[in-house]
Coordinates of N, CA and C in Angstrom, one line a residue:
Chain A
E235 N -0.2 -6.8 -19.1 CA -0.4 -6.9 -17.7 C 0.1 -5.7 -17.0
D236 N -0.7 -5.1 -16.1 CA -0.3 -3.9 -15.3 C 0.9 -4.2 -14.4
Q237 N 1.9 -3.4 -14.4 CA 3.1 -3.7 -13.7 C 3.8 -2.4 -13.2
V238 N 4.4 -2.5 -12.1 CA 5.2 -1.3 -11.5 C 6.6 -1.8 -11.1
T239 N 7.6 -1.2 -11.6 CA 9.0 -1.5 -11.2 C 9.7 -0.3 -10.6
Q240 N 10.2 -0.5 -9.4 CA 10.9 0.6 -8.8 C 12.4 0.3 -8.7
S241 N 13.2 1.4 -8.9 CA 14.7 1.2 -8.8 C 15.3 2.5 -8.2
P242 N 16.4 2.4 -7.5 CA 17.0 1.1 -7.1 C 16.2 0.4 -6.0
E243 N 16.6 -0.8 -5.7 CA 15.9 -1.5 -4.5 C 16.3 -0.8 -3.2
A244 N 17.6 -0.4 -3.1 CA 18.1 0.3 -1.9 C 19.0 1.5 -2.4
L245 N 19.0 2.5 -1.6 CA 19.8 3.7 -1.9 C 20.3 4.3 -0.6
R246 N 21.6 4.4 -0.5 CA 22.3 5.0 0.6 C 22.8 6.4 0.3
L247 N 22.5 7.4 1.0 CA 22.9 8.7 0.7 C 23.5 9.4 2.0
Q248 N 24.4 10.3 1.8 CA 24.9 11.1 2.9 C 23.9 12.3 3.0
E249 N 23.8 12.7 4.2 CA 22.9 13.9 4.5 C 23.3 15.0 3.5
G250 N 22.3 15.6 2.9 CA 22.6 16.7 1.9 C 22.9 16.3 0.5
E251 N 23.0 15.0 0.3 CA 23.3 14.4 -1.1 C 22.0 14.2 -1.8
S252 N 21.7 15.0 -2.8 CA 20.4 14.9 -3.5 C 20.4 13.7 -4.5
S253 N 19.3 13.1 -4.7 CA 19.2 12.0 -5.6 C 17.7 11.8 -6.1
S254 N 17.5 10.7 -6.9 CA 16.2 10.5 -7.4 C 15.8 9.0 -7.3
L255 N 14.6 8.7 -7.1 CA 14.1 7.3 -7.1 C 13.2 7.2 -8.4
N256 N 13.2 6.0 -9.0 CA 12.5 5.8 -10.2 C 11.4 4.8 -10.1
C257 N 10.3 5.1 -10.8 CA 9.1 4.2 -10.8 C 8.7 4.0 -12.3
S258 N 8.9 2.9 -12.9 CA 8.5 2.6 -14.2 C 7.2 1.8 -14.2
Y259 N 6.3 2.1 -15.1 CA 5.0 1.4 -15.1 C 4.5 1.1 -16.5
T260 N 3.7 0.0 -16.5 CA 2.8 -0.3 -17.6 C 1.4 -0.5 -17.1
V261 N 0.5 0.2 -17.6 CA -0.9 0.1 -17.1 C -1.9 0.4 -18.1
S262 N -3.1 -0.2 -18.0 CA -4.2 0.0 -18.9 C -4.9 1.3 -18.6
G263 N -4.5 2.4 -19.2 CA -5.1 3.6 -18.9 C -4.8 4.2 -17.6
L264 N -3.8 4.9 -17.4 CA -3.4 5.4 -16.1 C -4.5 6.4 -15.5
R265 N -5.0 6.0 -14.4 CA -5.9 6.8 -13.7 C -5.2 7.7 -12.7
G266 N -4.1 7.2 -12.1 CA -3.4 8.0 -11.1 C -2.1 7.2 -10.7
L267 N -1.1 7.9 -10.4 CA 0.1 7.3 -9.8 C 0.4 7.9 -8.4
F268 N 0.7 7.1 -7.5 CA 0.8 7.4 -6.1 C 2.2 7.1 -5.5
W269 N 2.6 8.0 -4.7 CA 3.8 7.8 -3.9 C 3.4 7.7 -2.4
Y270 N 4.0 6.7 -1.7 CA 3.8 6.5 -0.3 C 5.2 6.4 0.3
R271 N 5.2 6.8 1.6 CA 6.4 6.5 2.5 C 6.0 5.5 3.5
Q272 N 6.9 4.5 3.8 CA 6.6 3.5 4.8 C 7.8 3.4 5.7
D273 N 7.5 3.6 7.0 CA 8.5 3.4 8.0 C 8.4 1.9 8.5
P274 N 9.5 1.4 9.1 CA 9.5 0.0 9.5 C 8.4 -0.3 10.5
G275 N 7.6 -1.4 10.2 CA 6.5 -1.8 11.1 C 5.3 -1.0 11.1
K276 N 5.2 -0.1 10.1 CA 4.0 0.8 10.0 C 3.4 0.7 8.7
G277 N 2.2 1.3 8.6 CA 1.5 1.3 7.3 C 2.0 2.4 6.4
P278 N 1.8 2.3 5.1 CA 2.3 3.4 4.2 C 1.5 4.7 4.5
E279 N 2.3 5.8 4.3 CA 1.7 7.1 4.5 C 1.7 7.8 3.1
F280 N 0.6 8.4 2.8 CA 0.4 9.0 1.5 C 1.3 10.3 1.3
L281 N 1.9 10.4 0.1 CA 2.8 11.5 -0.2 C 2.1 12.4 -1.3
F282 N 2.0 11.7 -2.5 CA 1.6 12.5 -3.7 C 0.6 11.6 -4.5
T283 N -0.2 12.3 -5.3 CA -0.9 11.7 -6.4 C -0.6 12.5 -7.7
L284 N -0.3 11.8 -8.8 CA -0.1 12.5 -10.1 C -1.0 11.8 -11.1
Y285 N -1.6 12.7 -11.9 CA -2.7 12.2 -12.8 C -2.3 12.2 -14.3
S286 N -1.4 13.1 -14.7 CA -1.1 13.2 -16.1 C 0.3 13.5 -16.4
A287 N 0.9 13.1 -17.5 CA 2.2 13.4 -17.9 C 2.5 14.9 -17.8
G288 N 3.7 15.2 -17.2 CA 4.1 16.6 -17.1 C 3.7 17.2 -15.8
E289 N 2.9 16.5 -15.0 CA 2.5 17.0 -13.7 C 3.7 16.9 -12.7
E290 N 3.8 17.8 -11.8 CA 4.8 17.8 -10.7 C 4.1 18.2 -9.4
K291 N 4.6 17.6 -8.3 CA 4.1 18.0 -7.0 C 5.3 18.0 -6.0
E292 N 5.2 19.0 -5.1 CA 6.3 19.1 -4.1 C 5.8 19.1 -2.7
K293 N 6.7 18.6 -1.8 CA 6.4 18.6 -0.4 C 7.7 18.6 0.4
E294 N 8.0 19.7 1.0 CA 9.3 19.9 1.7 C 10.5 19.5 0.8
R295 N 11.2 18.5 1.1 CA 12.4 18.1 0.3 C 12.1 17.2 -0.8
L296 N 10.8 16.8 -1.0 CA 10.4 15.8 -2.0 C 9.7 16.5 -3.2
K297 N 10.0 16.0 -4.4 CA 9.3 16.5 -5.6 C 9.1 15.3 -6.5
A298 N 7.8 15.1 -6.9 CA 7.4 14.0 -7.7 C 7.1 14.5 -9.1
T299 N 7.5 13.7 -10.1 CA 7.3 14.1 -11.5 C 6.7 12.9 -12.2
L300 N 6.0 13.1 -13.4 CA 5.4 12.0 -14.1 C 5.6 12.2 -15.6
T301 N 6.0 11.1 -16.3 CA 5.9 11.0 -17.7 C 5.0 9.9 -18.1
K302 N 4.9 9.6 -19.4 CA 4.0 8.6 -19.8 C 4.5 7.2 -19.5
K303 N 5.7 7.0 -19.1 CA 6.3 5.7 -18.8 C 6.8 5.6 -17.4
E304 N 7.1 6.7 -16.7 CA 7.7 6.6 -15.4 C 7.5 7.8 -14.6
S305 N 7.8 7.6 -13.3 CA 7.7 8.7 -12.4 C 9.0 8.8 -11.6
F306 N 9.4 10.0 -11.2 CA 10.6 10.2 -10.4 C 10.2 10.8 -9.1
L307 N 10.9 10.4 -8.0 CA 10.7 11.1 -6.7 C 12.1 11.7 -6.4
H308 N 12.2 13.0 -6.5 CA 13.5 13.7 -6.3 C 13.6 14.1 -4.9
I309 N 14.7 13.8 -4.3 CA 14.9 14.2 -2.9 C 16.1 15.2 -2.8
T310 N 15.8 16.4 -2.4 CA 16.8 17.4 -2.4 C 17.3 17.6 -0.9
A311 N 18.6 17.6 -0.8 CA 19.3 17.8 0.5 C 18.7 16.9 1.6
P312 N 18.7 15.6 1.4 CA 17.9 14.8 2.4 C 18.5 14.8 3.8
K313 N 17.7 14.5 4.8 CA 18.1 14.4 6.2 C 17.9 13.0 6.7
P314 N 18.5 12.6 7.8 CA 18.3 11.3 8.3 C 16.9 10.9 8.5
E315 N 16.0 11.8 8.8 CA 14.6 11.5 9.0 C 13.9 11.2 7.7
D316 N 14.5 11.4 6.6 CA 13.9 10.9 5.3 C 14.1 9.5 5.1
S317 N 14.9 8.8 5.9 CA 15.1 7.4 5.8 C 13.8 6.6 5.9
A318 N 13.5 5.8 4.9 CA 12.2 5.0 4.9 C 12.2 4.2 3.6
T319 N 11.2 3.4 3.4 CA 10.9 2.8 2.1 C 9.9 3.6 1.4
Y320 N 10.1 3.9 0.2 CA 9.2 4.7 -0.7 C 8.6 3.8 -1.7
L321 N 7.2 3.8 -1.6 CA 6.4 2.9 -2.5 C 5.7 3.7 -3.6
C322 N 5.7 3.1 -4.8 CA 5.0 3.7 -5.9 C 3.9 2.8 -6.3
A323 N 2.7 3.3 -6.6 CA 1.6 2.5 -7.0 C 0.9 3.2 -8.2
V324 N 0.2 2.4 -9.0 CA -0.6 3.0 -10.1 C -2.0 2.4 -10.0
Q325 N -2.9 3.2 -10.5 CA -4.3 2.8 -10.6 C -4.7 2.8 -12.0
A326 N -5.2 1.6 -12.4 CA -5.6 1.4 -13.8 C -7.0 2.0 -14.1
G327 N -7.2 2.5 -15.3 CA -8.5 3.0 -15.7 C -9.4 2.0 -16.2
Y328 N -8.9 0.9 -16.7 CA -9.7 -0.2 -17.2 C -8.9 -1.5 -17.2
G329 N -9.6 -2.6 -17.5 CA -8.9 -3.9 -17.4 C -9.2 -4.6 -16.1
G330 N -8.6 -5.7 -15.9 CA -8.9 -6.6 -14.8 C -8.6 -6.0 -13.5
S331 N -7.6 -5.1 -13.4 CA -7.3 -4.5 -12.1 C -7.8 -3.1 -12.0
Q332 N -8.8 -2.8 -12.8 CA -9.4 -1.4 -12.8 C -9.7 -0.9 -11.4
G333 N -9.2 0.2 -11.1 CA -9.6 0.9 -9.9 C -8.7 0.5 -8.7
N334 N -8.1 -0.7 -8.7 CA -7.2 -1.1 -7.6 C -5.8 -0.6 -7.8
L335 N -5.1 -0.3 -6.7 CA -3.7 0.1 -6.7 C -2.8 -1.1 -6.9
I336 N -1.9 -0.9 -7.8 CA -0.8 -1.9 -8.1 C 0.5 -1.4 -7.6
F337 N 1.1 -2.0 -6.7 CA 2.3 -1.5 -6.0 C 3.6 -2.1 -6.6
G338 N 4.6 -1.2 -6.5 CA 6.0 -1.7 -6.8 C 6.5 -2.3 -5.5
K339 N 7.8 -2.8 -5.5 CA 8.4 -3.4 -4.4 C 9.0 -2.4 -3.4
G340 N 9.2 -1.2 -3.9 CA 9.7 -0.1 -3.0 C 11.2 0.1 -3.2
T341 N 11.6 1.3 -2.8 CA 13.0 1.7 -2.7 C 13.3 2.0 -1.2
K342 N 14.3 1.3 -0.6 CA 14.6 1.6 0.8 C 15.7 2.6 0.8
L343 N 15.4 3.8 1.3 CA 16.3 4.9 1.4 C 16.9 5.0 2.8
S344 N 18.3 5.1 2.8 CA 19.0 5.3 4.1 C 19.8 6.6 3.9
V345 N 19.6 7.5 4.8 CA 20.4 8.8 4.8 C 21.2 8.9 6.1
K346 N 22.5 8.9 5.9 CA 23.5 8.9 7.0 C 23.9 10.3 7.3
P347 N 24.0 10.6 8.6 CA 24.4 12.0 9.0 C 25.9 12.3 8.7
Chain B
D283 N -10.2 12.2 15.6 CA -9.6 12.2 14.3 C -10.0 11.0 13.5
G284 N -10.2 11.2 12.2 CA -10.6 10.1 11.4 C -9.4 9.3 11.0
G285 N -9.6 7.9 10.8 CA -8.5 7.1 10.5 C -8.9 5.6 10.4
I286 N -8.0 4.8 10.2 CA -8.2 3.3 10.2 C -7.5 2.7 11.3
T287 N -8.2 1.8 12.0 CA -7.6 1.1 13.2 C -7.6 -0.4 12.9
Q288 N -6.3 -0.9 13.0 CA -6.1 -2.4 12.9 C -5.8 -2.9 14.2
S289 N -6.3 -4.1 14.5 CA -6.0 -4.7 15.8 C -6.0 -6.3 15.6
P290 N -5.2 -7.0 16.3 CA -4.1 -6.5 17.2 C -2.9 -6.0 16.3
K291 N -1.9 -5.5 17.0 CA -0.7 -5.1 16.3 C 0.1 -6.3 16.0
Y292 N 0.2 -7.2 16.9 CA 0.9 -8.5 16.8 C 0.0 -9.6 17.1
L293 N 0.1 -10.7 16.4 CA -0.8 -11.9 16.5 C 0.0 -13.1 16.3
F294 N -0.2 -14.1 17.2 CA 0.5 -15.4 17.1 C -0.6 -16.5 16.9
R295 N -0.3 -17.4 16.0 CA -1.3 -18.4 15.7 C -0.6 -19.7 15.6
K296 N -1.3 -20.7 16.1 CA -0.8 -22.1 16.0 C -1.2 -22.6 14.7
E297 N -0.4 -23.5 14.1 CA -0.8 -24.1 12.9 C -2.1 -24.9 13.0
G298 N -3.0 -24.7 12.0 CA -4.3 -25.4 12.0 C -5.4 -24.5 12.6
Q299 N -5.1 -23.4 13.1 CA -6.1 -22.5 13.7 C -6.5 -21.4 12.7
N300 N -7.7 -21.0 12.8 CA -8.2 -19.8 12.1 C -8.0 -18.6 13.0
V301 N -7.7 -17.4 12.4 CA -7.5 -16.2 13.2 C -8.2 -15.0 12.4
T302 N -8.7 -14.1 13.1 CA -9.4 -13.0 12.5 C -8.7 -11.7 12.8
L303 N -8.4 -10.9 11.8 CA -7.8 -9.6 12.0 C -8.8 -8.5 11.8
S304 N -8.8 -7.5 12.7 CA -9.8 -6.5 12.7 C -9.4 -5.3 11.9
C305 N -10.3 -4.6 11.2 CA -10.1 -3.4 10.6 C -11.3 -2.5 10.7
E306 N -11.2 -1.3 11.3 CA -12.3 -0.4 11.5 C -11.9 1.0 11.0
Q307 N -12.8 1.7 10.2 CA -12.5 3.0 9.8 C -13.6 4.0 10.1
N308 N -13.3 5.2 10.4 CA -14.3 6.2 10.7 C -14.2 7.4 9.7
L309 N -13.7 7.1 8.5 CA -13.5 8.1 7.4 C -14.7 8.2 6.5
N310 N -15.7 7.4 6.7 CA -16.9 7.3 5.8 C -16.5 6.9 4.4
H311 N -15.5 6.1 4.3 CA -15.0 5.6 3.0 C -15.9 4.4 2.5
D312 N -16.2 4.4 1.3 CA -17.0 3.3 0.7 C -16.1 2.0 0.6
A313 N -14.9 2.2 0.0 CA -14.1 1.0 -0.3 C -13.1 0.7 0.7
M314 N -12.9 -0.6 0.9 CA -11.9 -1.1 1.9 C -11.1 -2.3 1.2
Y315 N -9.9 -2.4 1.7 CA -9.0 -3.4 1.1 C -8.1 -4.1 2.1
W316 N -7.7 -5.3 1.8 CA -6.7 -6.0 2.6 C -5.5 -6.3 1.7
Y317 N -4.3 -6.0 2.2 CA -3.1 -6.3 1.5 C -2.2 -7.2 2.4
R318 N -1.4 -7.9 1.8 CA -0.3 -8.7 2.5 C 1.0 -8.2 2.0
Q319 N 2.0 -8.0 3.0 CA 3.3 -7.5 2.6 C 4.3 -8.5 3.2
D320 N 5.2 -9.0 2.3 CA 6.3 -9.9 2.6 C 7.6 -9.2 2.3
P321 N 8.7 -9.5 3.0 CA 10.0 -8.9 2.7 C 10.4 -9.1 1.2
G322 N 10.8 -8.0 0.6 CA 11.2 -8.1 -0.8 C 10.1 -8.1 -1.8
Q323 N 8.9 -8.1 -1.4 CA 7.8 -8.1 -2.3 C 6.9 -6.9 -2.1
G324 N 6.2 -6.5 -3.2 CA 5.3 -5.4 -3.1 C 4.0 -5.8 -2.4
L325 N 3.2 -4.9 -2.1 CA 1.9 -5.2 -1.4 C 1.1 -6.0 -2.4
R326 N 0.5 -7.1 -1.9 CA -0.4 -7.9 -2.8 C -1.8 -7.9 -2.2
L327 N -2.7 -7.7 -3.2 CA -4.1 -7.6 -2.8 C -4.8 -8.9 -2.5
I328 N -5.4 -9.0 -1.3 CA -6.1 -10.2 -0.9 C -7.6 -10.2 -1.2
Y329 N -8.3 -9.2 -0.7 CA -9.7 -9.0 -0.9 C -10.0 -7.5 -0.9
Y330 N -11.0 -7.1 -1.6 CA -11.5 -5.7 -1.5 C -13.0 -5.7 -1.6
S331 N -13.5 -4.6 -1.0 CA -15.0 -4.4 -1.0 C -15.3 -2.9 -1.3
Q332 N -16.2 -2.7 -2.2 CA -16.5 -1.4 -2.7 C -17.8 -0.9 -2.0
I333 N -18.7 -1.8 -1.6 CA -19.9 -1.4 -0.9 C -20.2 -2.5 0.2
V334 N -21.1 -2.1 1.1 CA -21.5 -3.1 2.1 C -22.1 -4.3 1.5
N335 N -21.8 -5.5 2.1 CA -22.4 -6.8 1.7 C -21.9 -7.2 0.3
D336 N -20.8 -6.7 -0.1 CA -20.2 -7.1 -1.4 C -18.7 -7.0 -1.3
F337 N -18.0 -8.0 -1.8 CA -16.6 -8.0 -1.8 C -16.1 -8.9 -3.0
Q338 N -14.8 -8.7 -3.4 CA -14.2 -9.4 -4.5 C -12.9 -9.9 -4.1
K339 N -12.5 -11.0 -4.7 CA -11.2 -11.6 -4.5 C -10.1 -10.7 -5.2
G340 N -9.0 -10.6 -4.5 CA -7.8 -10.0 -5.2 C -6.9 -11.1 -5.8
D341 N -5.6 -10.8 -5.8 CA -4.7 -11.6 -6.5 C -4.3 -12.9 -5.7
I342 N -4.4 -12.8 -4.3 CA -4.0 -14.0 -3.5 C -5.0 -14.3 -2.5
A343 N -6.3 -14.5 -2.9 CA -7.4 -14.7 -1.9 C -7.4 -16.1 -1.3
E344 N -6.7 -17.1 -1.9 CA -6.8 -18.5 -1.4 C -6.4 -18.6 0.1
G345 N -7.2 -19.2 0.9 CA -6.9 -19.4 2.3 C -7.3 -18.2 3.2
Y346 N -8.0 -17.2 2.6 CA -8.5 -16.1 3.3 C -10.0 -15.9 3.1
S347 N -10.7 -15.3 4.1 CA -12.1 -14.9 3.9 C -12.4 -13.6 4.5
V348 N -13.4 -12.9 4.1 CA -13.7 -11.6 4.6 C -15.3 -11.4 4.7
S349 N -15.7 -10.4 5.4 CA -17.1 -10.0 5.4 C -17.2 -8.5 5.4
R350 N -18.3 -8.0 5.0 CA -18.5 -6.5 5.0 C -20.0 -6.3 5.4
E351 N -20.3 -6.4 6.6 CA -21.6 -6.2 7.1 C -21.9 -4.8 7.5
K352 N -20.9 -4.0 7.8 CA -21.0 -2.6 8.1 C -20.0 -1.8 7.3
K353 N -20.4 -0.6 7.0 CA -19.5 0.3 6.2 C -18.1 0.5 6.9
E354 N -18.2 0.5 8.2 CA -17.0 0.9 9.0 C -16.0 -0.3 9.2
S355 N -16.5 -1.5 8.9 CA -15.7 -2.7 9.3 C -15.4 -3.7 8.2
F356 N -14.2 -4.2 8.2 CA -13.9 -5.2 7.1 C -12.9 -6.2 7.7
P357 N -13.4 -7.2 8.5 CA -12.5 -8.1 9.1 C -11.9 -9.2 8.1
L358 N -10.7 -9.6 8.3 CA -10.1 -10.6 7.5 C -9.8 -11.9 8.4
T359 N -10.3 -13.0 7.9 CA -10.0 -14.3 8.6 C -8.9 -15.1 7.8
V360 N -7.9 -15.4 8.5 CA -6.8 -16.2 7.9 C -7.1 -17.7 8.3
T361 N -7.5 -18.5 7.3 CA -7.9 -19.8 7.7 C -6.7 -20.8 7.7
S362 N -7.0 -22.0 8.2 CA -5.9 -23.0 8.3 C -5.5 -23.5 6.8
A363 N -6.3 -23.1 5.8 CA -5.9 -23.5 4.5 C -4.9 -22.6 3.9
Q364 N -4.6 -21.5 4.5 CA -3.5 -20.6 4.0 C -2.2 -21.2 4.4
K365 N -1.4 -21.6 3.4 CA -0.2 -22.4 3.7 C 1.0 -21.6 4.3
N366 N 1.0 -20.4 4.0 CA 2.2 -19.6 4.5 C 1.6 -18.2 5.1
P367 N 1.0 -18.2 6.2 CA 0.3 -17.0 6.7 C 1.2 -16.0 7.4
T368 N 2.4 -16.3 7.7 CA 3.2 -15.4 8.4 C 3.5 -14.2 7.5
A369 N 3.1 -13.0 7.9 CA 3.3 -11.8 7.1 C 2.8 -10.6 7.8
F370 N 3.0 -9.5 7.2 CA 2.5 -8.2 7.7 C 1.2 -7.9 6.9
Y371 N 0.1 -7.7 7.6 CA -1.2 -7.5 6.9 C -1.6 -6.0 7.0
L372 N -2.0 -5.4 5.9 CA -2.4 -4.0 5.9 C -3.8 -3.8 5.4
C373 N -4.6 -3.0 6.1 CA -5.9 -2.7 5.7 C -5.9 -1.3 5.2
A374 N -6.7 -1.0 4.2 CA -6.8 0.4 3.6 C -8.2 0.7 3.3
S375 N -8.5 2.0 3.1 CA -9.8 2.4 2.6 C -9.7 3.6 1.7
S376 N -10.7 3.8 0.9 CA -10.7 5.0 0.0 C -12.2 5.3 -0.3
L377 N -12.4 6.6 -0.7 CA -13.7 7.0 -1.2 C -13.9 6.3 -2.6
Y378 N -15.0 5.9 -2.9 CA -15.3 5.1 -4.1 C -14.7 5.8 -5.3
D379 N -15.0 7.1 -5.4 CA -14.6 7.9 -6.6 C -13.3 8.7 -6.4
N380 N -12.7 8.4 -5.3 CA -11.5 9.2 -5.0 C -10.2 8.3 -5.4
Y381 N -9.1 9.0 -5.4 CA -7.9 8.3 -5.8 C -7.0 8.2 -4.6
G382 N -6.4 7.0 -4.4 CA -5.5 6.9 -3.3 C -6.1 6.3 -2.1
Y383 N -5.3 5.6 -1.3 CA -5.8 4.9 -0.1 C -5.2 5.5 1.2
T384 N -6.0 5.3 2.3 CA -5.5 5.6 3.6 C -5.3 4.2 4.3
F385 N -4.1 4.0 4.8 CA -3.7 2.7 5.4 C -3.8 2.7 6.9
G386 N -4.1 1.6 7.4 CA -3.9 1.3 8.9 C -2.5 1.1 9.2
S387 N -2.2 0.8 10.5 CA -0.9 0.6 11.0 C -0.4 -0.8 10.8
G388 N -1.3 -1.7 10.4 CA -0.8 -3.1 10.2 C -0.9 -4.0 11.3
T389 N -1.1 -5.3 11.0 CA -1.0 -6.4 12.0 C 0.0 -7.4 11.5
R390 N 1.0 -7.7 12.4 CA 2.0 -8.7 12.1 C 1.5 -10.0 12.6
L391 N 1.3 -11.0 11.7 CA 0.9 -12.3 12.1 C 2.0 -13.3 12.0
T392 N 2.2 -14.1 13.0 CA 3.2 -15.1 13.1 C 2.6 -16.4 13.4
V393 N 2.9 -17.4 12.6 CA 2.5 -18.8 12.9 C 3.6 -19.5 13.7
V394 N 3.2 -20.1 14.9 CA 4.2 -20.7 15.7 C 3.8 -22.2 15.9

């Protein structure tokens, strides 16, 4: 069964304290792994797509990496405006959920000034 | 600007009533999706449509219905058969052969 597990469920950081969020997955032929940011009461906002192990992508203070079993979202020197829930999703290449995104439950990040 | 518009932002429904949530996109995307989001749970797929006049059930389709008469529109009806409809509903779209979704801003449905 295709599955996505994110950890930790919640993470509290001080401003400037770097850390990482984890996304572990099992999927029938990974077609893509996606990271989204979601603010309270709003729809998810696209951050990154990763397609193959070893791939990395960066955007401002965020860097996403991918292995064959998991992905990390590294946050360097976070600011309070980085506070949000970060969602990870995978897209299966074949099987019952082929083509559709399967989401994890998210990591709620709080950055205190 | 291209995007997805969901309306209304907040919706209140009495028990036993059907209610329809609107989703419109001007991105020229082929595929559209409806997800439900509950506290502490991931997004769960309700229905999806890859082309006009065709749609498939997702993981939690019971108590919901959809239509896809136009490429731009994918309304979701929450019927009285849905036992626990209070939730945050998200609509999304994607190019058929593209990877990743664009989401709307969501509709929060509350049963009173």
